[in-house]
Amino acid sequence: MATEADVRRIALAMTGVTERPSWGQPAWFARTLMARIWEPGVLTVKTGEREALAGTEPETYFWTPHHERSPQLVLVRLDGIGGELLAELLQDSYRLAGGEQSNRKRP
C-alpha cells in the first residue's frame, strides 16, 4: 500500500520537482503539475493510459466529471497500489509534465 509520504519521497527525488499547495492539497510540479493529492488517500497523476487503467482496475483507477476535459488525468487510490507501481506512475506523470525536457542538455 502506497502513502502520501511515498508520493512525496518519490516525486521530490526527481530532478527539478517542487512541492507546493494546489487547491489546498499537496502537489508536485515538474514544468507543470505532475501529481496532486485529490483527497486523503487519492492521488491525481498524468498518464497516457487512463482508459486502460480504469478499464482493468476500476476500484483503483478512476476519474470524476471534473477530470473529463483533461484526458491525461487519472485518480489513483493509494491503498490499491504498491511502491514500485507508484514510482512508475509518477515517472510517467513526470515525463508528461515536462520533467524530461528540463533534464535535456542544450547545445
mmCIF file of C-alpha atoms in Angstrom:
data_model
loop_
_atom_site.group_PDB
_atom_site.id
_atom_site.type_symbol
_atom_site.label_atom_id
_atom_site.label_comp_id
_atom_site.label_asym_id
_atom_site.label_seq_id
_atom_site.Cartn_x
_atom_site.Cartn_y
_atom_site.Cartn_z
ATOM 1 C CA MET A 1 0.000 0.000 0.000
ATOM 2 C CA ALA A 2 1.404 3.388 -1.047
ATOM 3 C CA THR A 3 1.081 6.503 1.103
ATOM 4 C CA GLU A 4 1.274 10.258 0.670
ATOM 5 C CA ALA A 5 4.732 10.097 2.265
ATOM 6 C CA ASP A 6 5.791 7.672 -0.501
ATOM 7 C CA VAL A 7 4.459 10.077 -3.140
ATOM 8 C CA ARG A 8 6.420 12.944 -1.603
ATOM 9 C CA ARG A 9 9.654 10.939 -1.323
ATOM 10 C CA ILE A 10 9.499 9.602 -4.899
ATOM 11 C CA ALA A 11 8.390 12.876 -6.501
ATOM 12 C CA LEU A 12 10.966 15.054 -4.755
ATOM 13 C CA ALA A 13 13.767 12.668 -5.759
ATOM 14 C CA MET A 14 13.131 13.580 -9.414
ATOM 15 C CA THR A 15 15.220 16.365 -10.942
ATOM 16 C CA GLY A 16 13.566 19.778 -10.727
ATOM 17 C CA VAL A 17 10.377 18.661 -8.942
ATOM 18 C CA THR A 18 8.993 21.059 -6.362
ATOM 19 C CA GLU A 19 6.128 20.758 -3.909
ATOM 20 C CA ARG A 20 3.560 23.437 -3.240
ATOM 21 C CA PRO A 21 -0.153 23.529 -2.440
ATOM 22 C CA SER A 22 -2.743 23.304 -5.204
ATOM 23 C CA TRP A 23 -6.382 23.757 -4.248
ATOM 24 C CA GLY A 24 -5.337 23.345 -0.622
ATOM 25 C CA GLN A 25 -3.695 19.948 -1.175
ATOM 26 C CA PRO A 26 -0.042 18.914 -1.565
ATOM 27 C CA ALA A 27 1.021 18.953 -5.216
ATOM 28 C CA TRP A 28 4.224 18.238 -7.113
ATOM 29 C CA PHE A 29 5.363 20.119 -10.196
ATOM 30 C CA ALA A 30 7.951 19.440 -12.894
ATOM 31 C CA ARG A 31 7.459 22.090 -15.596
ATOM 32 C CA THR A 32 3.707 21.729 -14.985
ATOM 33 C CA LEU A 33 1.583 19.870 -12.447
ATOM 34 C CA MET A 34 2.629 16.212 -12.284
ATOM 35 C CA ALA A 35 0.716 14.958 -9.229
ATOM 36 C CA ARG A 36 -1.660 16.210 -6.552
ATOM 37 C CA ILE A 37 -3.468 14.747 -3.614
ATOM 38 C CA TRP A 38 -7.123 14.889 -4.664
ATOM 39 C CA GLU A 39 -8.463 13.858 -1.275
ATOM 40 C CA PRO A 40 -6.946 11.775 1.533
ATOM 41 C CA GLY A 41 -5.661 8.521 0.064
ATOM 42 C CA VAL A 42 -6.311 9.537 -3.564
ATOM 43 C CA LEU A 43 -3.653 10.868 -5.933
ATOM 44 C CA THR A 44 -4.077 12.602 -9.292
ATOM 45 C CA VAL A 45 -1.408 11.807 -11.901
ATOM 46 C CA LYS A 46 -0.959 12.254 -15.638
ATOM 47 C CA THR A 47 -0.930 9.198 -17.859
ATOM 48 C CA GLY A 48 -1.460 8.241 -21.462
ATOM 49 C CA GLU A 49 -3.243 5.083 -20.296
ATOM 50 C CA ARG A 50 -6.215 6.404 -18.308
ATOM 51 C CA GLU A 51 -8.834 4.344 -20.134
ATOM 52 C CA ALA A 52 -6.813 1.134 -19.917
ATOM 53 C CA LEU A 53 -6.040 1.567 -16.213
ATOM 54 C CA ALA A 54 -9.631 2.354 -15.249
ATOM 55 C CA GLY A 55 -10.916 -0.413 -17.514
ATOM 56 C CA THR A 56 -8.793 -3.097 -15.888
ATOM 57 C CA GLU A 57 -8.804 -1.895 -12.257
ATOM 58 C CA PRO A 58 -11.740 0.494 -11.705
ATOM 59 C CA GLU A 59 -11.527 0.028 -7.930
ATOM 60 C CA THR A 60 -8.066 1.642 -8.028
ATOM 61 C CA TYR A 61 -8.118 3.967 -11.066
ATOM 62 C CA PHE A 62 -10.982 6.324 -11.854
ATOM 63 C CA TRP A 63 -11.883 9.924 -12.628
ATOM 64 C CA THR A 64 -14.680 12.323 -11.853
ATOM 65 C CA PRO A 65 -16.673 14.604 -14.147
ATOM 66 C CA HIS A 66 -14.183 17.331 -13.153
ATOM 67 C CA HIS A 67 -11.462 15.359 -14.993
ATOM 68 C CA GLU A 68 -13.428 14.695 -18.216
ATOM 69 C CA ARG A 69 -11.870 17.643 -20.039
ATOM 70 C CA SER A 70 -8.341 16.503 -19.109
ATOM 71 C CA PRO A 71 -7.923 13.028 -20.641
ATOM 72 C CA GLN A 72 -4.405 12.573 -19.224
ATOM 73 C CA LEU A 73 -5.546 12.848 -15.600
ATOM 74 C CA VAL A 74 -6.455 9.779 -13.580
ATOM 75 C CA LEU A 75 -7.186 9.366 -9.884
ATOM 76 C CA VAL A 76 -5.394 6.574 -8.052
ATOM 77 C CA ARG A 77 -6.464 5.062 -4.738
ATOM 78 C CA LEU A 78 -3.127 4.750 -2.969
ATOM 79 C CA ASP A 79 -4.228 1.754 -0.899
ATOM 80 C CA GLY A 80 -4.641 -0.157 -4.168
ATOM 81 C CA ILE A 81 -1.027 0.093 -5.343
ATOM 82 C CA GLY A 82 2.465 -0.664 -4.063
ATOM 83 C CA GLY A 83 5.580 1.463 -4.064
ATOM 84 C CA GLU A 84 7.008 0.116 -7.316
ATOM 85 C CA LEU A 85 3.830 0.850 -9.254
ATOM 86 C CA LEU A 86 3.570 4.278 -7.622
ATOM 87 C CA ALA A 87 7.103 5.055 -8.810
ATOM 88 C CA GLU A 88 6.187 4.002 -12.372
ATOM 89 C CA LEU A 89 3.049 6.163 -12.354
ATOM 90 C CA LEU A 90 4.957 9.168 -11.027
ATOM 91 C CA GLN A 91 7.768 8.688 -13.570
ATOM 92 C CA ASP A 92 5.220 8.665 -16.416
ATOM 93 C CA SER A 93 3.481 11.713 -14.984
ATOM 94 C CA TYR A 94 6.840 13.479 -14.586
ATOM 95 C CA ARG A 95 7.602 12.897 -18.260
ATOM 96 C CA LEU A 96 4.167 14.169 -19.339
ATOM 97 C CA ALA A 97 4.526 17.227 -17.100
ATOM 98 C CA GLY A 98 7.713 18.208 -18.921
ATOM 99 C CA GLY A 99 10.227 16.804 -16.451
ATOM 100 C CA GLU A 100 12.360 15.160 -19.114
ATOM 101 C CA GLN A 101 12.674 18.424 -21.027
ATOM 102 C CA SER A 102 14.281 20.077 -18.029
ATOM 103 C CA ASN A 103 16.916 17.295 -17.967
ATOM 104 C CA ARG A 104 17.974 17.649 -21.597
ATOM 105 C CA LYS A 105 21.252 19.379 -22.271
ATOM 106 C CA ARG A 106 21.118 22.377 -24.513
ATOM 107 C CA PRO A 107 23.555 22.635 -27.454
#
